[in-house]
Coordinates of C-alpha atoms in Angstrom, one line a residue:
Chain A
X1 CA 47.4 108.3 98.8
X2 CA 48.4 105.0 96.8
X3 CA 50.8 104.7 94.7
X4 CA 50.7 104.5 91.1
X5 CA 52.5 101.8 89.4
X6 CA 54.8 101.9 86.5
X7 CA 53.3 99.8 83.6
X8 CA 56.8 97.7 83.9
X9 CA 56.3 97.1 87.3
X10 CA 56.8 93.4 87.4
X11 CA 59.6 93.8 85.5
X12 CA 61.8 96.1 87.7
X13 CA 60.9 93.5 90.3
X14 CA 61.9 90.4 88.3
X15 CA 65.4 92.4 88.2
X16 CA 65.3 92.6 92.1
X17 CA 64.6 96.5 92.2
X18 CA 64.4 98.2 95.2
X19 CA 61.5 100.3 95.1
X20 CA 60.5 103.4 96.4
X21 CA 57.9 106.5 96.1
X22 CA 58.5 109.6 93.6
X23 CA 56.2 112.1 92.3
X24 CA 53.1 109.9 93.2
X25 CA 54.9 106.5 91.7
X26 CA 56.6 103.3 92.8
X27 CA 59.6 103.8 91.2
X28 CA 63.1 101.7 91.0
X29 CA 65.3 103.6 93.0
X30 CA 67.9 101.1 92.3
X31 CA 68.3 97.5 91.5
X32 CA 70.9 94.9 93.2
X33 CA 74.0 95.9 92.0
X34 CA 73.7 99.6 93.7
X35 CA 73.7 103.3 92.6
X36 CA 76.9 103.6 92.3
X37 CA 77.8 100.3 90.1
X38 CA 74.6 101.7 88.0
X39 CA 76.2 105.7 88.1
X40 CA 79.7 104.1 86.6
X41 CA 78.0 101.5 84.0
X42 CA 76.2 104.1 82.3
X43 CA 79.4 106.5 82.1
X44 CA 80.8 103.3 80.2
X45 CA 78.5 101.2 78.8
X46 CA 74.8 101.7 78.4
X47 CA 72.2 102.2 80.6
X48 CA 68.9 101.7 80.4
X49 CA 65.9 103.8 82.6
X50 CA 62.2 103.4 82.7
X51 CA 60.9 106.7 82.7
X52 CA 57.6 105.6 82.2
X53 CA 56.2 108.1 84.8
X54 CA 56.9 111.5 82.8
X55 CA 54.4 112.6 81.3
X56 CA 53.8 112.9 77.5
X57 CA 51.6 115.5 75.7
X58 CA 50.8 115.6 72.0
X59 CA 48.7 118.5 70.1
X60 CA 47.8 118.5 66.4
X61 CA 48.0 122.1 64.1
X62 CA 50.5 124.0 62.4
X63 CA 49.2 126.6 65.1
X64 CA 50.2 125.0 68.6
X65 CA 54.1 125.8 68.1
X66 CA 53.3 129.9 67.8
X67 CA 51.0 129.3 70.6
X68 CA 53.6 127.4 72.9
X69 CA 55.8 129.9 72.2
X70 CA 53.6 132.8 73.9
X71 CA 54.1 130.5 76.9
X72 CA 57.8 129.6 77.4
X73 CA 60.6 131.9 76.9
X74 CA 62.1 129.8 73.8
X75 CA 62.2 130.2 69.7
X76 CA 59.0 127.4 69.4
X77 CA 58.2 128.6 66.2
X78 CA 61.6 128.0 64.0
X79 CA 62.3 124.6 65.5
X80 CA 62.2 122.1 62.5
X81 CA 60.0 119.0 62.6
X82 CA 62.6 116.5 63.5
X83 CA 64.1 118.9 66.5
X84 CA 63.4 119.1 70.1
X85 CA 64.6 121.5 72.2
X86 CA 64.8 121.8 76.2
X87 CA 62.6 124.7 77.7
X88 CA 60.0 126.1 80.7
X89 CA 57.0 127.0 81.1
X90 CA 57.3 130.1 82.8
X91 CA 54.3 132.2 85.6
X92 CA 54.2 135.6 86.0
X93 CA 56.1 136.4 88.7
X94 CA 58.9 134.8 86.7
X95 CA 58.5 131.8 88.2
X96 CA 58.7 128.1 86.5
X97 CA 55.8 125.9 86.2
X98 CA 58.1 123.3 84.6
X99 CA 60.9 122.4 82.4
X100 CA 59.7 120.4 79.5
X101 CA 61.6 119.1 76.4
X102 CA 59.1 120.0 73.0
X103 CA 59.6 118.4 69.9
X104 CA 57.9 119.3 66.5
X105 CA 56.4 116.5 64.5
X106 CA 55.7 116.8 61.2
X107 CA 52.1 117.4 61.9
X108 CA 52.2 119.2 65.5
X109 CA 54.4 119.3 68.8
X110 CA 54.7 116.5 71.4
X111 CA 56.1 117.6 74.7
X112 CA 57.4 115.4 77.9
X113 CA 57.1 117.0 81.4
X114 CA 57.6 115.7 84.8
X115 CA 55.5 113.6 86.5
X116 CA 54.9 115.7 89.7
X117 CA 53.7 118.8 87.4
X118 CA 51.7 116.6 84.8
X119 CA 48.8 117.4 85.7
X120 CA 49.3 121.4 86.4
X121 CA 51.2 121.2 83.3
X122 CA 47.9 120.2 81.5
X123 CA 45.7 122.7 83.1
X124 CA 48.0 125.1 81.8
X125 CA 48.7 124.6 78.8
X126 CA 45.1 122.9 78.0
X127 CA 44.1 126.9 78.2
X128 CA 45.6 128.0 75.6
X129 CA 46.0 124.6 73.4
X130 CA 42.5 123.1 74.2
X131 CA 43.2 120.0 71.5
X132 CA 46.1 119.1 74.1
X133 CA 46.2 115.5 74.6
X134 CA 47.4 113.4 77.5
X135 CA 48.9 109.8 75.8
X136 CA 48.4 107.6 78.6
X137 CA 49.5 104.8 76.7
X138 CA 53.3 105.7 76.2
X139 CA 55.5 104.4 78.0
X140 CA 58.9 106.2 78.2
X141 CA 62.6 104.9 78.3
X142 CA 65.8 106.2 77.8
X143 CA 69.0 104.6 77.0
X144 CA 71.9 106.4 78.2
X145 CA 76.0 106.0 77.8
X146 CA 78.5 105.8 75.1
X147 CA 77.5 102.5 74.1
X148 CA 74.0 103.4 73.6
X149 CA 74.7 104.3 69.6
X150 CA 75.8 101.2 68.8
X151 CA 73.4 98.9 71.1
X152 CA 70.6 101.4 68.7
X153 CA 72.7 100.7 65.9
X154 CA 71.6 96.8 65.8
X155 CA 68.2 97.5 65.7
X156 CA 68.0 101.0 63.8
X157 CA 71.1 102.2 61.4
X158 CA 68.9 105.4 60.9
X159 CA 67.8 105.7 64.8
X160 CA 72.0 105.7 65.1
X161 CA 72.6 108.8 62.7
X162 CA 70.2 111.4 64.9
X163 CA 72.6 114.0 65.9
X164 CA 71.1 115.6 69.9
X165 CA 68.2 116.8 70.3
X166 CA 67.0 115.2 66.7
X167 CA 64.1 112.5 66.4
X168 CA 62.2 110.2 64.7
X169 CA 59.6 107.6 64.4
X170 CA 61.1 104.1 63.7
X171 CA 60.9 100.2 64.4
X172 CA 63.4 98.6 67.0
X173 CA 62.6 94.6 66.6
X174 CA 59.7 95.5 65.0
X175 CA 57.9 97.5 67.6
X176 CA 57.0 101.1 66.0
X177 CA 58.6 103.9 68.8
X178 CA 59.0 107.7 69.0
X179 CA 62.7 108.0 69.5
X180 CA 65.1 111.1 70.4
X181 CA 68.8 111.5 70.6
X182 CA 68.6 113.2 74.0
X183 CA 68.9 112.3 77.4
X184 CA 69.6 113.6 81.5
X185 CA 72.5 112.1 81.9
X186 CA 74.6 114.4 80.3
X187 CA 75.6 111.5 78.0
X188 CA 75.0 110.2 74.3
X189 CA 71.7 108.5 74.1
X190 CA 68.0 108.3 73.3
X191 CA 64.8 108.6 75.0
X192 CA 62.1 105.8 73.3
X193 CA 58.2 106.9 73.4
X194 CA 56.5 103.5 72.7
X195 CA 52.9 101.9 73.6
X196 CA 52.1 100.2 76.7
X197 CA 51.1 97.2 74.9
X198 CA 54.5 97.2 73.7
X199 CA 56.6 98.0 76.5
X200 CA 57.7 95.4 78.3
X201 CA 58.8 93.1 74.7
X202 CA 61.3 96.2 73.5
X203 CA 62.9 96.5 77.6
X204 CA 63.6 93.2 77.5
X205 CA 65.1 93.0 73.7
X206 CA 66.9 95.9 74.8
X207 CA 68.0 94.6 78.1
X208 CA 68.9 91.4 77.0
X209 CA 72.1 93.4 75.0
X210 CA 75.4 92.2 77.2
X211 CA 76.1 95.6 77.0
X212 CA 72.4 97.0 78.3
X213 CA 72.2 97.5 82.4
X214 CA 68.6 98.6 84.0
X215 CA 69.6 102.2 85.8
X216 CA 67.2 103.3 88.7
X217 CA 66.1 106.7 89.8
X218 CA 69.2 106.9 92.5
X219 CA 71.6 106.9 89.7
X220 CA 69.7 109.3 87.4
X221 CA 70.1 111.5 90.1
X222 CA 73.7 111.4 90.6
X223 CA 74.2 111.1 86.9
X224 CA 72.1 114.4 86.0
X225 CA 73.6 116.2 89.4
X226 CA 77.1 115.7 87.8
X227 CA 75.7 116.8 84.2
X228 CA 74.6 120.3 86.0
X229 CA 71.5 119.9 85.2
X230 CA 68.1 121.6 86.9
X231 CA 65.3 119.0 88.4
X232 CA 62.5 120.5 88.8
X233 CA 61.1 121.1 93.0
X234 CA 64.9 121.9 93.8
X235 CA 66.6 123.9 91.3
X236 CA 63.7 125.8 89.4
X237 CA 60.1 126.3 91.3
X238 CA 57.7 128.6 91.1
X239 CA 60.0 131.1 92.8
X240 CA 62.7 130.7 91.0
X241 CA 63.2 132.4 87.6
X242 CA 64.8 130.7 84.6
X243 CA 67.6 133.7 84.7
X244 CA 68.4 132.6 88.0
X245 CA 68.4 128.9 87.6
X246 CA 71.0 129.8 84.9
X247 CA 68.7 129.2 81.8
X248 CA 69.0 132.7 79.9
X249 CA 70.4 130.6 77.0
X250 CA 67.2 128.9 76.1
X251 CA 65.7 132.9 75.7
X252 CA 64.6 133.4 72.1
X253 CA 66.2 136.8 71.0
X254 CA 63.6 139.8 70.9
X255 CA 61.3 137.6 72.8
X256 CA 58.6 139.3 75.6
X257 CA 55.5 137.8 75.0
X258 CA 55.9 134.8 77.8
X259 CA 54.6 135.1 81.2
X260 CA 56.9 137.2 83.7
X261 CA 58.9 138.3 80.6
X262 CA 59.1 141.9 82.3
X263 CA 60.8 140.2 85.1
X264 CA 62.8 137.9 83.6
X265 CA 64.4 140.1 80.8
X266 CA 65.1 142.4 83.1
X267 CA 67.3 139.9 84.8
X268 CA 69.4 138.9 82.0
X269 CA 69.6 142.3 81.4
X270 CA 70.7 143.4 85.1
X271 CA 71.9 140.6 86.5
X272 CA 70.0 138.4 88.9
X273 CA 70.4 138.9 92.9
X274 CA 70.9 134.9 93.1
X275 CA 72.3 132.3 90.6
X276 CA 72.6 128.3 90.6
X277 CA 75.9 127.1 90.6
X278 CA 78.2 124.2 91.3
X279 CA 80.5 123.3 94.9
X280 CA 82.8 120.4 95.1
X281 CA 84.1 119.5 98.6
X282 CA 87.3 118.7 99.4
X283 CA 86.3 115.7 102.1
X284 CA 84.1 113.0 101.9
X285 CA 81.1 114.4 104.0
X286 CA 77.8 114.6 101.4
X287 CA 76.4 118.1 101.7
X288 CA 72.4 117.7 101.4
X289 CA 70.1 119.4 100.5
X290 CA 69.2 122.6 102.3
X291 CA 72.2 123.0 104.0
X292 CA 72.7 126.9 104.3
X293 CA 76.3 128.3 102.5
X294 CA 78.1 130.5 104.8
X295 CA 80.7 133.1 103.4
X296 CA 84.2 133.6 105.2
X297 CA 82.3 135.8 108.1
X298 CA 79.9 133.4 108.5
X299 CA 77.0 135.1 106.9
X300 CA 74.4 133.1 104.8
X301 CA 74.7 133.5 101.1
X302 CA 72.6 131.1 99.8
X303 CA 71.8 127.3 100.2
X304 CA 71.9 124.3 98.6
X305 CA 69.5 122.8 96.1
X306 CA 70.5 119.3 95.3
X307 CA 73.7 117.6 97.1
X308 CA 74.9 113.9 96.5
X309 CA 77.7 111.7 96.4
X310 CA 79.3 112.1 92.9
X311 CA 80.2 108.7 92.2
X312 CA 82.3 109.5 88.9
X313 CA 84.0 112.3 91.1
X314 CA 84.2 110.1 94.0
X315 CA 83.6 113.6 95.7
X316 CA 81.1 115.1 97.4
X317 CA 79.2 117.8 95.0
X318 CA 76.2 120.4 95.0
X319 CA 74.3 122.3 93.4
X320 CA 73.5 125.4 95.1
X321 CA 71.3 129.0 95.1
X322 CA 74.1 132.0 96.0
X323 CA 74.0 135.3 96.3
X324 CA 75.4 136.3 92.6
X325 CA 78.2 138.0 94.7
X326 CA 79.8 134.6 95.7
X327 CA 78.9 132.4 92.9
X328 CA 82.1 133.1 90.9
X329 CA 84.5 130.3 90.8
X330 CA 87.4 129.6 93.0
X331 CA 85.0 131.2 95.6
X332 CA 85.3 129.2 99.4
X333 CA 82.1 128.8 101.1
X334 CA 81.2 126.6 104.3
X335 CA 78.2 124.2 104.7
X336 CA 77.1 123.7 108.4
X337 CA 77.0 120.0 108.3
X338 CA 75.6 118.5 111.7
X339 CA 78.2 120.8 114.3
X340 CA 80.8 120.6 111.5
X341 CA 81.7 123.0 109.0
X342 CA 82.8 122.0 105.9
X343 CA 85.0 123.8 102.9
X344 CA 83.3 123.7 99.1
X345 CA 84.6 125.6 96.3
X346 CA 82.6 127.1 93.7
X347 CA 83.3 125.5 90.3
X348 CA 82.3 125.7 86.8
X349 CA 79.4 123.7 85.9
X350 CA 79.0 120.6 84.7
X351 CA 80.9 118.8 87.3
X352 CA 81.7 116.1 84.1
X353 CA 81.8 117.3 80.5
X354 CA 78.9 116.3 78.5
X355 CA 79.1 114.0 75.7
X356 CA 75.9 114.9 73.8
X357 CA 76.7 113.7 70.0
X358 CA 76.1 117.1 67.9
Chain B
X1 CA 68.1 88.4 103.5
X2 CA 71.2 86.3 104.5
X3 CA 70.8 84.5 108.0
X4 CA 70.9 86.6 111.2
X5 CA 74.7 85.6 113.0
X6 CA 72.5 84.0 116.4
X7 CA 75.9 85.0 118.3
X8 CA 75.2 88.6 117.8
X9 CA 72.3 90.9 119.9
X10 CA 69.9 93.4 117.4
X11 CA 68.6 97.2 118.0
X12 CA 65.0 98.4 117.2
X13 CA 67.9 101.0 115.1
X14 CA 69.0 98.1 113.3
X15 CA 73.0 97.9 114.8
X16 CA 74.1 94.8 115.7
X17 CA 76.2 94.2 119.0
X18 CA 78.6 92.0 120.7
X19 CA 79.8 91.4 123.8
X20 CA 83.6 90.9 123.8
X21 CA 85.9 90.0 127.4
X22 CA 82.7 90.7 129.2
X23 CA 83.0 94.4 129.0
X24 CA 83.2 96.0 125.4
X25 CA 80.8 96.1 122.9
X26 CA 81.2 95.9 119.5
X27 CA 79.2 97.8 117.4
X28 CA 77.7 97.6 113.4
X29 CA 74.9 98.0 111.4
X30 CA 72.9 94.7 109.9
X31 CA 72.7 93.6 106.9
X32 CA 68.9 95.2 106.7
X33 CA 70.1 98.3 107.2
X34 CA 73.0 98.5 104.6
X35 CA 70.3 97.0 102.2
X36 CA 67.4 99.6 102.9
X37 CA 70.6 102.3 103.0
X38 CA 72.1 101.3 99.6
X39 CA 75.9 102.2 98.6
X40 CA 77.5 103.6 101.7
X41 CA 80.1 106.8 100.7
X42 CA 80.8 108.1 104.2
X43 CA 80.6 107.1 108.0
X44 CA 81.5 109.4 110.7
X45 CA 82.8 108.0 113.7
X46 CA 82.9 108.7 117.5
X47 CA 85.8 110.2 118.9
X48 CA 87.1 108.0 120.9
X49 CA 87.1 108.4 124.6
X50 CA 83.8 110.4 124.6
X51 CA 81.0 108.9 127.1
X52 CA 78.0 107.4 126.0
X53 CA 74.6 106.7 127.3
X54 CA 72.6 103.9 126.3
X55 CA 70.2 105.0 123.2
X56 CA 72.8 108.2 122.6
X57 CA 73.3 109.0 118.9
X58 CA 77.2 108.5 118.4
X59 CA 78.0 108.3 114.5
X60 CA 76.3 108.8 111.1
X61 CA 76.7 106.2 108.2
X62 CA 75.2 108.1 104.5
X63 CA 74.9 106.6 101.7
X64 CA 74.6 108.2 98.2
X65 CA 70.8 109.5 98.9
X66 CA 70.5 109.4 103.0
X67 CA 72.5 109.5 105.9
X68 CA 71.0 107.9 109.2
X69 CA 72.3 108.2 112.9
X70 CA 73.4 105.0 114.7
X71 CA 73.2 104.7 118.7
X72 CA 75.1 103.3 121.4
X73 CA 73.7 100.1 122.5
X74 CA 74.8 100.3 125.8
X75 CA 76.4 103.1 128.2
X76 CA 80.3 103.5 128.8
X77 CA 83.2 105.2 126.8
X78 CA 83.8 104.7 123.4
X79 CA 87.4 103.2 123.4
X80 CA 88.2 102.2 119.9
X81 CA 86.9 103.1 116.4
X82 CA 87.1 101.6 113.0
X83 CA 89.2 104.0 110.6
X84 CA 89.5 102.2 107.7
X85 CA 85.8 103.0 107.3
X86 CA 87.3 106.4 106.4
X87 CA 88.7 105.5 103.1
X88 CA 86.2 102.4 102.6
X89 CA 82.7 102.5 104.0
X90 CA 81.6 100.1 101.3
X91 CA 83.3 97.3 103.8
X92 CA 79.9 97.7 105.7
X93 CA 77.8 96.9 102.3
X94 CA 80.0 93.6 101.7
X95 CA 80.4 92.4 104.9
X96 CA 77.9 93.8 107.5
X97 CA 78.3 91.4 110.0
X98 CA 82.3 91.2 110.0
X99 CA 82.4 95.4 109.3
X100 CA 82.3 96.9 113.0
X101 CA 82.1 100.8 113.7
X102 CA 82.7 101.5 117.0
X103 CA 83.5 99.6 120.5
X104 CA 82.1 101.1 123.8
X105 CA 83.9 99.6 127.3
X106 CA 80.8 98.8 129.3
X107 CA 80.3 98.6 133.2
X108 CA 76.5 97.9 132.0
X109 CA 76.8 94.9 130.1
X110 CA 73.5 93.6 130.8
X111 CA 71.5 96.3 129.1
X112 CA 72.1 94.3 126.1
X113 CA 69.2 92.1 127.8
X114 CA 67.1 95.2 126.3
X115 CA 68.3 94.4 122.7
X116 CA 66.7 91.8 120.5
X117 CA 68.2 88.4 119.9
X118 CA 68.3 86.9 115.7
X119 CA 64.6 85.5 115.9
X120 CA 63.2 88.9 117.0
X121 CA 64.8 91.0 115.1
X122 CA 63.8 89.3 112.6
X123 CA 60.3 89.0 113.0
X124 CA 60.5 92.8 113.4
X125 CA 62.2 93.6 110.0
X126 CA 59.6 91.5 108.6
X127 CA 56.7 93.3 109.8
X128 CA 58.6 96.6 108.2

């Protein structure tokens, strides 16, 4: 299989990225400086991420919101033109067929999903929205930190006053953009829709502000890992429910017409038999991903999900699928690490507060 | 890629060693290799006085997304190890080439004859 190319390709390359595959793209996993020099500048400055390989979906009609809504477990309907809000598409079993962030325009919804489920994303929700469209001229960025307000701020005073999960259309130098105050990070910032044509002039007004650092994929992944936040293909699949992946909160009250609601309701109702939750370990050995969690006797209670280097931590930390039982914090639990075992503690997520401006 | 120290003998596992009193090797990882692995957070190290063969996976350097077994370049006992990797693995992304890992006393000095020299392990990174 070839790779697809980012339209910014050159680019990442002119700024000596190290490439590397994701979700069928050749992607910047990080650039000279390293991941974690790139983790620590967008905790303090701004950084700024082509995304460019998510994929963006827009549908006209007053209609599409009460019809999304009958396929994810969230209030679709009462969100505001102007709003976004963070959701899944959900399968019968209970299952997750994506998380995707929807946001109502004034005239219809545009949605951005992952780039490994784009196109299942579109089958799906093509059924039941058939004037779906697929803008493969978007590009995507996102400008993360708590110097990304005022790096905005020179180019868009009104951009600057969006509180989360807000948007609007505006002009940064010029260039007409789709622009949110929202982000994976777990910091303050903005995700930028703009045209291909386009591209390449706003990155490099943008990154040519001394306060403006390019932030690969390595770091996005430590950066969202400390936030607590789910990636799709490790914390929610098509096995695991949003209930489990510790999503109830995005339920819409009185809710049950989304696939697997019978499931899934029952769940929050009941409890779920396995939850997502947090470990920090005391050493410095990085716990991966899939190592199996062993209680105090040794038994398996779950395993983990996602496991990195925290560089703001300078800790090792995890996300992990328990057995509800031990997923309470101040809980102990083992990793077998090579012929070592090592202490975690359960902990409240997220590892580092966010700092979304509300 | 900074120039390849032409004192020093390469693995097809990208460590570097050198030969030291005739009889211990001195072991670390090139330059390459701390490039392709990115920010290094953690290195575990040999004990020492543990017996080695030639080829035998003897530590583990990760960095923030992979960790990756290094090997003993020759056979003997591992008789000294670098600790202040402990607290600082990132020596081994500034300074590769000065950063050693682990020494092995050797009676088999000449398998290092197996090993590359500069110009060919070079010529193999390139073809990577």
């Amino acid at each position: 299989m070839t790779l697809k190319t980012l339209p910014l390709h050159a680019l990442h390359l002119e700024l000596g990225a190290k490439m590397a595959p994701f979700a069928g793209y050749e992607m910047p996993l990080h650039y000279p400086t390293g991941i974690i020099r790139e983790h620590l500048h967008c905790r303090s400055q701004a950084g700024f991420f082509d995304i460019s390989h998510m994929g963006q979906f827009e549908v006209e009609g007053t209609e599409a919101a009460g019809v999304l809504e009958n396929l994810t477990p969230s209030d679709i309907t009462g969100l505001r033109p102007g709003f976004q809000k963070y959701t899944v598409l959900t399968l019968d079993n209970g299952g997750v067929l994506d998380d995707i962030i929807v946001s109502r325009t004034g005239t219809g919804l545009f949605i951005v999903v992952n780039a490994a489920r784009r196109d299942q994303d579109f089958a799906h929700l093509s059924r039941s929205l058939p004037a779906l469209k697929n803008l493969q001229d978007r590009a995507l960025f996102a400008l993360q930190g708590p110097k990304a307000e005022a790096v905005i701020r020179k180019f868009s005073p009104a951009v600057a006053e969006l509180k989360f999960m807000q948007f609007a259309e505006a002009e940064l130098d010029g260039i007409a953009c789709s622009i949110s105050r929202s982000g994976y990070t777990g910091e303050d910032g903005f995700e930028i829709s703009v045209n291909i044509s386009e591209a390449e002039r706003l990155a490099r007004v943008l990154l040519a502000e001394p306060l403006v650092a390019p932030v690969g994929l390595g770091a996005r992944d430590t950066l969202r890992l400390e936030a607590g936040l789910c990636l799709y293909g490790h914390e929610l699949n098509e096995m695991i429910t949003p209930v489990e992946a510790g999503l109830a909160w995005i339920i819409k009250k009185g809710h049950d017409r989304f696939p697997g609601a019978e499931k899934i309701l029952a769940q929050r109702q009941h409890g779920p038999a396995f939850v997502r939750a947090g470990l920090i370990a005391e050493g410095k050995v990085p716990i991966r991903e899939g190592a199996t969690l062993l209680n105090d006797r040794g038994q398996s209670v779950g395993r983990v999900t996602s496991g990195s280097f925290a560089p703001s931590l300078a800790k090792p930390v995890a996300l992990a699928r328990l057995e509800t039982a031990y997923a309470a914090a101040g809980t102990t639990l083992f990793a077998e690490v090579r012929d070592r075992r090592i202490m975690l503690s359960v902990v409240p997520l997220p590892f580092i507060p966010h700092r979304y401006r509300r | 890629m900074s120039d390849l120290p032409n004192s020093l003998k390469y693995a097809a596992t990208h460590e570097w060693a050198k030969l030291e009193n005739g009889n211990v090797v001195r072991v670390g990882i090139t330059d390459f290799a701390q490039q392709e692995l990115g920010d290094l957070v953690y290195v575990e190290l040999p004990e020492v006085g543990r017996q080695v063969k030639a080829k035998e996976q003897c530590a583990v350097v990760e960095s923030v997304k992979t960790a990756s077994d290094l090997y003993s370049p020759v056979t003997g006992e591992i008789v000294e190890v670098n600790e202040s990797l402990s607290d600082s693995p990132e020596q081994i992304n500034d300074t590769p080439y000065e950063t050693w890992i682990f020494c092995v006393k050797t009676a088999e000095a000449s398998e290092l004859n197996n090993l590359m020299d500069a110009d060919a392990y070079q010529a193999m990174i390139e073809a990577e």
